[in-house]
PDB file of C-alpha atoms in Angstrom:
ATOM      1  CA  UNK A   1      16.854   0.346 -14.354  1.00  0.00           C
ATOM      2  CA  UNK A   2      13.920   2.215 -13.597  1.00  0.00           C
ATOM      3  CA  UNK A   3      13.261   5.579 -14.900  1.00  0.00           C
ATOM      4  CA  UNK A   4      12.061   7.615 -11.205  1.00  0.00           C
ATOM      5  CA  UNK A   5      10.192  10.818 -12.937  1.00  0.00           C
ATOM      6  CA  UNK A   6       9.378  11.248 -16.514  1.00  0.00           C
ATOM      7  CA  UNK A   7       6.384  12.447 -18.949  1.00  0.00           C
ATOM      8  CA  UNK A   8       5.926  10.035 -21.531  1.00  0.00           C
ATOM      9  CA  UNK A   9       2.219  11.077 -21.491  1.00  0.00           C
ATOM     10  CA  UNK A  10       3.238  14.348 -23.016  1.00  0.00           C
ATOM     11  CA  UNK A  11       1.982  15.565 -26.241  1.00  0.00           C
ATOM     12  CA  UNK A  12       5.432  15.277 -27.245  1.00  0.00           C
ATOM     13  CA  UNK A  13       4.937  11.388 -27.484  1.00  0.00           C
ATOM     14  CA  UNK A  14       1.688  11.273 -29.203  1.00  0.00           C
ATOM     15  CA  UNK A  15       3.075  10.132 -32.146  1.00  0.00           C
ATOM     16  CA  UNK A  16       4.922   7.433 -31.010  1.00  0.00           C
ATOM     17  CA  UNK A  17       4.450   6.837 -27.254  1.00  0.00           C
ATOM     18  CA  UNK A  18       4.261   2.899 -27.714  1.00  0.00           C
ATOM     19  CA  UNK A  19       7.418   2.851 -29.846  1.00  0.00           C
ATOM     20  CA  UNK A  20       8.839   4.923 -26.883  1.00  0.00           C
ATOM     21  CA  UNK A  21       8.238   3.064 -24.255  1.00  0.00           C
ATOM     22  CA  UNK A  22       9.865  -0.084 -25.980  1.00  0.00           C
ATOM     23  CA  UNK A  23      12.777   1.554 -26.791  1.00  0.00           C
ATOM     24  CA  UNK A  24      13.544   2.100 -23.133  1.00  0.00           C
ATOM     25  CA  UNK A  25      12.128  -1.417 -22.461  1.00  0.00           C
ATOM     26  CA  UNK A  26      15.060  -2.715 -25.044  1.00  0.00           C
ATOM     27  CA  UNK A  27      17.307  -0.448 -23.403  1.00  0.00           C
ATOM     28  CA  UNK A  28      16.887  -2.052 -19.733  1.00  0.00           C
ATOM     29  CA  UNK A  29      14.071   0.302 -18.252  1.00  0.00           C
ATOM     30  CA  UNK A  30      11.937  -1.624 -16.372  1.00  0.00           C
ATOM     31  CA  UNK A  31       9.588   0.972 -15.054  1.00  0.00           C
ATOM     32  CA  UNK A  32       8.355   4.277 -15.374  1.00  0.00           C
ATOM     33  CA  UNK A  33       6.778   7.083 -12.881  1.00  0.00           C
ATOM     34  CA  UNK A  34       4.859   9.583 -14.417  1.00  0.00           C
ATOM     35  CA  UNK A  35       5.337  13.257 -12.829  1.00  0.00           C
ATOM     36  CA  UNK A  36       1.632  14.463 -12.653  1.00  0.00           C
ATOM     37  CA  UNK A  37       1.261  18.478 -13.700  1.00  0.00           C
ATOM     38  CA  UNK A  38      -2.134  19.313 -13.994  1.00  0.00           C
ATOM     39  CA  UNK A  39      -5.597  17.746 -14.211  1.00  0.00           C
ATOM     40  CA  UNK A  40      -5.677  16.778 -18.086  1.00  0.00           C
ATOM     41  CA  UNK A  41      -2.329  15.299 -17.013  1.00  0.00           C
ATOM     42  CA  UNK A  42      -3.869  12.919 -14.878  1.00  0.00           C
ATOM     43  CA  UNK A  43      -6.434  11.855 -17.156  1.00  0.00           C
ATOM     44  CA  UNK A  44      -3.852  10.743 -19.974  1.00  0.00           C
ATOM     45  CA  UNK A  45      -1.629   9.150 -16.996  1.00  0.00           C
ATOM     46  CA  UNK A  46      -4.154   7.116 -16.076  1.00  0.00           C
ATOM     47  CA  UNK A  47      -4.820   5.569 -19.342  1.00  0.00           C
ATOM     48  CA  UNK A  48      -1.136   4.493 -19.852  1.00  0.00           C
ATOM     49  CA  UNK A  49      -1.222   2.991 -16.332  1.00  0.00           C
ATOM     50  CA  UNK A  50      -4.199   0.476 -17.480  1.00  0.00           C
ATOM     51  CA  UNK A  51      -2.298   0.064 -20.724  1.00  0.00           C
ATOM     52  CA  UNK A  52       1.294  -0.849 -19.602  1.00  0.00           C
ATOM     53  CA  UNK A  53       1.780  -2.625 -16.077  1.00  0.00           C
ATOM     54  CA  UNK A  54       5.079  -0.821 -15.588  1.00  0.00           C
ATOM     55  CA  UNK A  55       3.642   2.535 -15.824  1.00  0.00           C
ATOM     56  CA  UNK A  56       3.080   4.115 -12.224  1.00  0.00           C
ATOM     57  CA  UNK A  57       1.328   7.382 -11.998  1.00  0.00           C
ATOM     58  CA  UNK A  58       1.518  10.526  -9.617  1.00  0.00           C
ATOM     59  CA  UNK A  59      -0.661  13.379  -9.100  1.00  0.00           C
ATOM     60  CA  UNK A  60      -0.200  16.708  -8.339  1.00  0.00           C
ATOM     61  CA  UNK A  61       0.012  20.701  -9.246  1.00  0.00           C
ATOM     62  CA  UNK A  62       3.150  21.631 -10.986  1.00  0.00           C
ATOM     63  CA  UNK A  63       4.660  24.718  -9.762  1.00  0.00           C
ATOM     64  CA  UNK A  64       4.009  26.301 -13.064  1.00  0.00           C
ATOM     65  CA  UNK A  65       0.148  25.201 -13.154  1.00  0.00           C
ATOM     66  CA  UNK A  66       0.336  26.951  -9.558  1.00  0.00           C
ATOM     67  CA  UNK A  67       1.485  30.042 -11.613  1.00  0.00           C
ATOM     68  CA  UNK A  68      -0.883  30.095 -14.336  1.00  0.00           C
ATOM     69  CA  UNK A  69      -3.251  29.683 -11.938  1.00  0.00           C
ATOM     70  CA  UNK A  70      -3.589  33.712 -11.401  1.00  0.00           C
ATOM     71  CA  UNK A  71      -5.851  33.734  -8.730  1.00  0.00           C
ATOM     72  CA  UNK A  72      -6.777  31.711  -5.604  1.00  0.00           C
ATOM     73  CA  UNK A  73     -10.242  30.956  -6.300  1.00  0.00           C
ATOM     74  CA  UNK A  74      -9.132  29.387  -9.452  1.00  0.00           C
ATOM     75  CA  UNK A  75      -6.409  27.348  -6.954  1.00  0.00           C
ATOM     76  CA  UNK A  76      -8.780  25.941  -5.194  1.00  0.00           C
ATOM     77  CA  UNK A  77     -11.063  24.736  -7.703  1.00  0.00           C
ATOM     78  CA  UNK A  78      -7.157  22.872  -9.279  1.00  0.00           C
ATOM     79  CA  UNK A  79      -6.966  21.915  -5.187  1.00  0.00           C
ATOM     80  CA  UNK A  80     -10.287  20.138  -5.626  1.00  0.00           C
ATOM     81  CA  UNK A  81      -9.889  18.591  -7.875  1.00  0.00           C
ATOM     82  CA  UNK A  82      -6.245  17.244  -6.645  1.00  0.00           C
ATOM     83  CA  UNK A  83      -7.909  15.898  -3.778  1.00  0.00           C
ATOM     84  CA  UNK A  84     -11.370  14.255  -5.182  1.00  0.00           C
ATOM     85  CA  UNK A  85      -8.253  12.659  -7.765  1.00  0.00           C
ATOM     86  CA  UNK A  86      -6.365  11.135  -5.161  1.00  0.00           C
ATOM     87  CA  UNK A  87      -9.532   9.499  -3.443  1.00  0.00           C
ATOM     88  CA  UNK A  88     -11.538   8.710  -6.551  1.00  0.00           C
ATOM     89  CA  UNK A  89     -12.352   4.706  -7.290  1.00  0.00           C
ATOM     90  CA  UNK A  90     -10.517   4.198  -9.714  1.00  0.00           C
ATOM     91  CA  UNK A  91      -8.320   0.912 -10.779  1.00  0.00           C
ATOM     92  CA  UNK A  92      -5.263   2.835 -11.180  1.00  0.00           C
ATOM     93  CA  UNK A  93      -3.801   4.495  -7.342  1.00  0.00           C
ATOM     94  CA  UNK A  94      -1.660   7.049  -8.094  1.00  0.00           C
ATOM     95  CA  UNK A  95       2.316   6.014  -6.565  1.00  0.00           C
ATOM     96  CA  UNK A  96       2.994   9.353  -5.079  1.00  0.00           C
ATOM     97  CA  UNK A  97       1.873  12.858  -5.046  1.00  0.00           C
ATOM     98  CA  UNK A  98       3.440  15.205  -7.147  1.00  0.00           C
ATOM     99  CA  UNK A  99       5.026  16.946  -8.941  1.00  0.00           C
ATOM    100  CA  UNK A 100       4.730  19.680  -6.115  1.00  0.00           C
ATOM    101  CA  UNK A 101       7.294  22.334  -5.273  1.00  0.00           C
ATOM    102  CA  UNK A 102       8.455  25.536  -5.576  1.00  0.00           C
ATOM    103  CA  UNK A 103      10.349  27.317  -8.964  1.00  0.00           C
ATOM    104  CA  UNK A 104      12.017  30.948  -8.889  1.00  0.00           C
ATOM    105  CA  UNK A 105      13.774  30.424 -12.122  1.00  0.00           C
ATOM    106  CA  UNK A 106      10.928  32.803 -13.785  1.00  0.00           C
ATOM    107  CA  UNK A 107       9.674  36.507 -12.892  1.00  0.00           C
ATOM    108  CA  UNK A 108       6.236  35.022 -13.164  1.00  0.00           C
ATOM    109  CA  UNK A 109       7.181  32.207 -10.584  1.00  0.00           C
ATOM    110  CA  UNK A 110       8.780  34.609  -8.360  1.00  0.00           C
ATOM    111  CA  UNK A 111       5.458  37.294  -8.550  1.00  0.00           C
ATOM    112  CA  UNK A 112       3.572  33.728  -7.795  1.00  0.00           C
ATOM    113  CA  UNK A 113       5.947  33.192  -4.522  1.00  0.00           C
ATOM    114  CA  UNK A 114       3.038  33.172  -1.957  1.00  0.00           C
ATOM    115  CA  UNK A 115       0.605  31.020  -4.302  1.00  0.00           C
ATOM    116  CA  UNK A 116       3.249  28.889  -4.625  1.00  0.00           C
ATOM    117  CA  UNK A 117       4.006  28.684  -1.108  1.00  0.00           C
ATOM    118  CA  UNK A 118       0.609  27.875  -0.283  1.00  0.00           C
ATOM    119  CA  UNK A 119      -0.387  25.112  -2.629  1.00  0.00           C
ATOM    120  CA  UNK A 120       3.072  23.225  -1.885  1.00  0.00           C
ATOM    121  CA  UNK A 121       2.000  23.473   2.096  1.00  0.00           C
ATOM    122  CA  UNK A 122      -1.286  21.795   1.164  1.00  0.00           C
ATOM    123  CA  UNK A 123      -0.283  19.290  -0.971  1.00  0.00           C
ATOM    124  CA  UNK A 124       2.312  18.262   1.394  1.00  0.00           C
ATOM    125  CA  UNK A 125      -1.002  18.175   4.090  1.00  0.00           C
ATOM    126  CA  UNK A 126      -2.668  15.702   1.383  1.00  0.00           C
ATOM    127  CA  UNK A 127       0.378  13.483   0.967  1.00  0.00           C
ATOM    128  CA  UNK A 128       0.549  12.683   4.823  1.00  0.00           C
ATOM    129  CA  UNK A 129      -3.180  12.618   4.767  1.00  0.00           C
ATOM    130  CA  UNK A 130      -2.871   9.499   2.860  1.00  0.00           C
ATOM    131  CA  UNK A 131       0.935   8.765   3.599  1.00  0.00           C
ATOM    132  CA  UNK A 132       1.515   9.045   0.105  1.00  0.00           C
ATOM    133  CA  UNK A 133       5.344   9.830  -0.553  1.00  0.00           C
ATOM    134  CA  UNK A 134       6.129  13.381  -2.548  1.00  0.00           C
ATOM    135  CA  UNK A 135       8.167  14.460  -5.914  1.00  0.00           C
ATOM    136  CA  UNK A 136       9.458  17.601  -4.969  1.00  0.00           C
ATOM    137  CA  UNK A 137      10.258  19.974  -7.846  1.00  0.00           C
ATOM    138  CA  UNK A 138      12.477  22.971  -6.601  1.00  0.00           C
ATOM    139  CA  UNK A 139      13.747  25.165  -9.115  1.00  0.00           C
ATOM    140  CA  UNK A 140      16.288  28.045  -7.182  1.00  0.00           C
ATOM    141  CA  UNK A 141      14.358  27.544  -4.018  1.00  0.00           C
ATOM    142  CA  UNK A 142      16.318  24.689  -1.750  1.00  0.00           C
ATOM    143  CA  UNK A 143      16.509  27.001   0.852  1.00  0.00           C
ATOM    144  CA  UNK A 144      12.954  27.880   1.280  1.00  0.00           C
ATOM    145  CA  UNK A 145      11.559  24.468   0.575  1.00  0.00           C
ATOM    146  CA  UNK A 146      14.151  23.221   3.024  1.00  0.00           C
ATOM    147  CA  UNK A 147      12.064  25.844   5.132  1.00  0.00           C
ATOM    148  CA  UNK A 148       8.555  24.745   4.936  1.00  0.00           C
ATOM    149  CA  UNK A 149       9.013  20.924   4.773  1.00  0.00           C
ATOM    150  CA  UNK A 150      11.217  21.612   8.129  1.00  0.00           C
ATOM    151  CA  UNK A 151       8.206  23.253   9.482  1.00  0.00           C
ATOM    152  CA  UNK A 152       5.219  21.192   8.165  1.00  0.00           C
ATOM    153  CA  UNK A 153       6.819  17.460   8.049  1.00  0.00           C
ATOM    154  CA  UNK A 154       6.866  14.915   5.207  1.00  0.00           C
ATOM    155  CA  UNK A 155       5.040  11.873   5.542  1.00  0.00           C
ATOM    156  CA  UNK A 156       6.141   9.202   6.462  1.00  0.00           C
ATOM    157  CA  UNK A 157       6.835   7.676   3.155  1.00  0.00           C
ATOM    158  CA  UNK A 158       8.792  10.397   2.290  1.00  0.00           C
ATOM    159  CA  UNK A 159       9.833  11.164  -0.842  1.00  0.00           C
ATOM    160  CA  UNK A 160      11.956  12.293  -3.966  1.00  0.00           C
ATOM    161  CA  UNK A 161      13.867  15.491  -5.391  1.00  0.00           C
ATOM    162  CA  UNK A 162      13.101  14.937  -8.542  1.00  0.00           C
ATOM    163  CA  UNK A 163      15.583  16.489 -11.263  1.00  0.00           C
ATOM    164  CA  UNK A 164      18.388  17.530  -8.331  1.00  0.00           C
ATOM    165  CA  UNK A 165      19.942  21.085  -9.475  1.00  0.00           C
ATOM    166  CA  UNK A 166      20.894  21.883  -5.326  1.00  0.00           C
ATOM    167  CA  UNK A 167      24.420  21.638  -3.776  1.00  0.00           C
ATOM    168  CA  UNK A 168      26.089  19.215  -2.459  1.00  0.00           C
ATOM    169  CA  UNK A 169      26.274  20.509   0.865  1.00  0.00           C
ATOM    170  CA  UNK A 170      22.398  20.611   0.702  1.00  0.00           C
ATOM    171  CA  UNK A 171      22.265  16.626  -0.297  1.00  0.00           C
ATOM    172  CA  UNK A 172      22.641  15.517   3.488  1.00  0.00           C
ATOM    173  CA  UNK A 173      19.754  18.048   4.983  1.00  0.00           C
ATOM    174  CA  UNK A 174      16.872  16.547   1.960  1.00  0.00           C
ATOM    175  CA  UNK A 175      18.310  13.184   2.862  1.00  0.00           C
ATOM    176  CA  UNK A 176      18.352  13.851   6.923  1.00  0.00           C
ATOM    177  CA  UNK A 177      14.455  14.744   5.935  1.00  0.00           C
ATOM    178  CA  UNK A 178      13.635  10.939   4.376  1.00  0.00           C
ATOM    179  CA  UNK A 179      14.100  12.507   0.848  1.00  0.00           C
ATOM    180  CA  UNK A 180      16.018  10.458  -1.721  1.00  0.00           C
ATOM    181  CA  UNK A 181      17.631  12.370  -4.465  1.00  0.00           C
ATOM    182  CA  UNK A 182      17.406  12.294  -7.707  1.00  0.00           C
ATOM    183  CA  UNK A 183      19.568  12.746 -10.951  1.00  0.00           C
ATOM    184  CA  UNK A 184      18.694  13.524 -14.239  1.00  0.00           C
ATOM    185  CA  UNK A 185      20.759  14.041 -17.082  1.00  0.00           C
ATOM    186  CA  UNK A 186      22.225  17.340 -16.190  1.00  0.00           C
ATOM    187  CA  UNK A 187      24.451  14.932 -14.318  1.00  0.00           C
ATOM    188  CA  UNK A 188      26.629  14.633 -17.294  1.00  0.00           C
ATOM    189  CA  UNK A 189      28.139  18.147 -17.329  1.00  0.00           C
ATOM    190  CA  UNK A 190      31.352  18.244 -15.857  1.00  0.00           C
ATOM    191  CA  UNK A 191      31.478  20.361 -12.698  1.00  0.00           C
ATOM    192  CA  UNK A 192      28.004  21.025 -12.311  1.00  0.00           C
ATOM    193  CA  UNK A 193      26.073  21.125  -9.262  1.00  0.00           C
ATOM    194  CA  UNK A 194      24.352  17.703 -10.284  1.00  0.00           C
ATOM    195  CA  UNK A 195      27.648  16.210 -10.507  1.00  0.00           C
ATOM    196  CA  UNK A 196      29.035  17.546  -7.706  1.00  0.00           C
ATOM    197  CA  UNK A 197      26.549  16.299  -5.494  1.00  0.00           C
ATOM    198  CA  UNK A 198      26.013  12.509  -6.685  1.00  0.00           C
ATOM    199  CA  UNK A 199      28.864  11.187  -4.106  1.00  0.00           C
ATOM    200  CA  UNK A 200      27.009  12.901  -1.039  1.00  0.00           C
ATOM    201  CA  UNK A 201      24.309  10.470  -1.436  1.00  0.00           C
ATOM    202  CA  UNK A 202      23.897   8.058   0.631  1.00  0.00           C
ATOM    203  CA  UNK A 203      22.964   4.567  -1.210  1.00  0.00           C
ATOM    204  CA  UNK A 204      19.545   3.920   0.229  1.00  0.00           C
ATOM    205  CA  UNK A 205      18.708   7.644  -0.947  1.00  0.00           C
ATOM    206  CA  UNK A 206      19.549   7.278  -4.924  1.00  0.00           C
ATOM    207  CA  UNK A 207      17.496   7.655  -7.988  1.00  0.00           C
ATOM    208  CA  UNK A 208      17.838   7.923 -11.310  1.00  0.00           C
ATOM    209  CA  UNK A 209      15.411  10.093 -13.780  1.00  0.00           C
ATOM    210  CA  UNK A 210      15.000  11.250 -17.647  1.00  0.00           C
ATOM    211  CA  UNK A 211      12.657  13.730 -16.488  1.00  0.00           C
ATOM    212  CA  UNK A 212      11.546  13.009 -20.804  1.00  0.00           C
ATOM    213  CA  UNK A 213      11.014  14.451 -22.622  1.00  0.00           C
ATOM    214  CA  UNK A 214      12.471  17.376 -21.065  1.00  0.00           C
ATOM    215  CA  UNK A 215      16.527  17.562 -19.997  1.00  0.00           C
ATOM    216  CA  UNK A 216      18.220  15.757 -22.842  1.00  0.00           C
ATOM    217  CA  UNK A 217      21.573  14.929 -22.284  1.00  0.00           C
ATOM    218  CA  UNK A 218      24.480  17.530 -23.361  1.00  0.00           C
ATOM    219  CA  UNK A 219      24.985  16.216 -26.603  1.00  0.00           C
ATOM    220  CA  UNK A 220      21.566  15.893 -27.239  1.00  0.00           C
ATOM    221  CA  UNK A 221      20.509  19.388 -26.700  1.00  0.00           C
ATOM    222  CA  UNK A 222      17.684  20.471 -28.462  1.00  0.00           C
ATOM    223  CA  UNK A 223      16.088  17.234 -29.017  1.00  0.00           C
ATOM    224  CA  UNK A 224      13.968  15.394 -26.935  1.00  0.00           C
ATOM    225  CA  UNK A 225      14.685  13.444 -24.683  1.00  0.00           C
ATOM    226  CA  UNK A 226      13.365   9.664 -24.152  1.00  0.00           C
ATOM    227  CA  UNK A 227      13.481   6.924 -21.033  1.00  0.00           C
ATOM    228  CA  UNK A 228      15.188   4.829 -23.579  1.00  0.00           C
ATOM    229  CA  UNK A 229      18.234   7.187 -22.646  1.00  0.00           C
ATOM    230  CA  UNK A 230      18.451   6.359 -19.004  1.00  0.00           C
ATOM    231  CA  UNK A 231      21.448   4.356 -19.569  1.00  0.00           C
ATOM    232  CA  UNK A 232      23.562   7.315 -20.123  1.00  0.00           C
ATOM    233  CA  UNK A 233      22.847   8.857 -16.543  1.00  0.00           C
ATOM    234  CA  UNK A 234      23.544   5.568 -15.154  1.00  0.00           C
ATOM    235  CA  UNK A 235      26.768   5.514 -16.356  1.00  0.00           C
ATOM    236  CA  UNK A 236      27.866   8.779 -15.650  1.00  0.00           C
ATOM    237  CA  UNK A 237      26.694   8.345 -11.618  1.00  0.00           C
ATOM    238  CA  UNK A 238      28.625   5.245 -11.856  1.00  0.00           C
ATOM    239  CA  UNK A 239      31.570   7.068 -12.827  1.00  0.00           C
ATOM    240  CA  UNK A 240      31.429   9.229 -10.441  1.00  0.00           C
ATOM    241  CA  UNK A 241      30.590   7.128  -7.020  1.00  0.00           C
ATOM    242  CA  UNK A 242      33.519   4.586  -8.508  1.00  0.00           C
ATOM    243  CA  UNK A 243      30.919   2.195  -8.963  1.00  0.00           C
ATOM    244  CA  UNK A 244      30.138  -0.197 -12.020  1.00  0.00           C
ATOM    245  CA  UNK A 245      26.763   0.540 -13.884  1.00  0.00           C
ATOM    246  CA  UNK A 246      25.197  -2.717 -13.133  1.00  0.00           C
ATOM    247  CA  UNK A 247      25.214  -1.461  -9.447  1.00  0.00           C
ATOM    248  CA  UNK A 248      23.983   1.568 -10.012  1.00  0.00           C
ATOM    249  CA  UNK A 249      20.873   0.390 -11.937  1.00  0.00           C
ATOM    250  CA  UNK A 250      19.701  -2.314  -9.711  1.00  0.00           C
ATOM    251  CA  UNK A 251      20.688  -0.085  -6.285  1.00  0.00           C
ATOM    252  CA  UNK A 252      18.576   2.712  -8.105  1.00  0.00           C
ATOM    253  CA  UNK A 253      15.770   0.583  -9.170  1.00  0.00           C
ATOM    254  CA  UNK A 254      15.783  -0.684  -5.769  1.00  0.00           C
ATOM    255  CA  UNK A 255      15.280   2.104  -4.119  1.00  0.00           C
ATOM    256  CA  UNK A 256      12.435   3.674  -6.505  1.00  0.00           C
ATOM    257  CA  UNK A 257      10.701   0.153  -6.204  1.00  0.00           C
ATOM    258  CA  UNK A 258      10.889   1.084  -1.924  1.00  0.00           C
ATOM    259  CA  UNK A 259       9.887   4.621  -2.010  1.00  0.00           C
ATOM    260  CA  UNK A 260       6.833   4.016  -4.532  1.00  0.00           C
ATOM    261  CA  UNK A 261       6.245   0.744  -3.216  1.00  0.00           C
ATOM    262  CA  UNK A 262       5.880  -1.104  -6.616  1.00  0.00           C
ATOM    263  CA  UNK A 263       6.431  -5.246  -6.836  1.00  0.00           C
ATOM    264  CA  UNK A 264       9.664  -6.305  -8.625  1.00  0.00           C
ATOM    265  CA  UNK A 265       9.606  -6.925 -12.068  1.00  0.00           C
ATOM    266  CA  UNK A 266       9.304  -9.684 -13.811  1.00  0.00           C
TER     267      UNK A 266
END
């Protein structure tokens, strides 16, 4: 397995990020990509990538750091510093660009709509600058986002929807785009859009994601969540594309070790 988006760099590790990451290592994860937020974000990314061989960064402004942003002056400075971050010399290359995107689910994100709007359009610019493939974040915005990367283009890499929450009638347009999809653990509520949606993706197009430590499972509401949980989203997309789990996890790692272009393991 590999574990396509998560955030074990979060403060909500740093008091026991090694013991983390070995958990999920015990548990069959045998990768990690890191959704990058904001600048700090990077910094700390970074320094797990030179510590642990199967961390893989990205890099990018987070809708919400887009938001808090307030004005566009202060934008461009985060913009900036995006860009000098992608180029610097350093030993560890970020994997992909992101997390970039748009997210309604707030009244500040929706007062942020044309900020928003316009850092997503020049990220997306940076990432086929460089070719660099993108982790989309769309919160109650598939529509519009469907809108401007129609417009602008992906590169060529393409690129992920990280966390899907869109409908299944949506899956073959990000798809038809070079997108593969993504599934977190919101997967495992009966009926949901998540769920709906896993057998409308084609194989080649598959991921799997804790987005950790945010999205714990159902029955794990509340807590937070960890890679070493993967297993449990495997599973339930198993279930539901009548496949076994051992498929799933090595047709999903597959595809992350594509898109991100990262060796085989081991």
């Amino acid at each position: 397995m590999l574990d396509a988006h998560c955030h074990i760099d979060a403060p909500a590790f740093d008091a026991d990020r090694a013991e983390a990451l070995e958990r999920a290592r015990r548990a069959g994860v045998r990768g990690f990509v890191l959704g990058g937020v904001d600048p700090p974000g990077w910094s700390r990314q970074a320094a797990l990538a030179l510590a642990h061989a199967d961390v893989h960064v990205s890099y990018g402004l987070h809708p919400w750091t887009v938001t808090a942003a307030h004005d566009d002056a202060r934008l461009d400075a985060l913009l900036a510093d995006l860009d000098a971050a992608l180029d610097a010399p350093e030993p560890v290359r970020p994997v992909a660009l992101g997390e970039i995107g748009l997210d309604r689910a707030t009244a500040a994100g929706k007062r942020s709509t044309a900020r928003q709007e316009r850092a997503f359009r020049v990220q997306l610019a940076m990432a086929r600058d460089r070719d660099l493939p993108v982790v989309l974040h769309i919160v109650r915005a598939y529509g519009r986002a469907l809108e401007l990367l129609s417009a602008d283009g992906l590169p060529r890499a393409g690129g992920q929807v990280h966390a899907w929450s869109g409908s299944p009638e949506l899956v073959p347009r990000f798809a038809g785009l070079g997108l593969r999809i993504s599934f977190a653990a919101t997967v495992l509520r009966p009926g949901s859009a998540p769920a709906r949606s896993v057998a409308a993706v084609p194989p080649d197009h598959l991921l799997v994601e804790t987005d950790a430590p945010d999205q714990p499972a159902p029955d794990r509401a509340g807590t937070r969540n960890e890679p070493a949980f993967l297993g449990a989203t495997v599973a339930c997309v198993a279930e539901l594309r009548g496949q076994t789990s051992d498929a799933i996890a090595a047709l999903t790692e597959r595809n992350a070790r594509q898109l991100f272009g990262l060796r085989e393991a081991a």
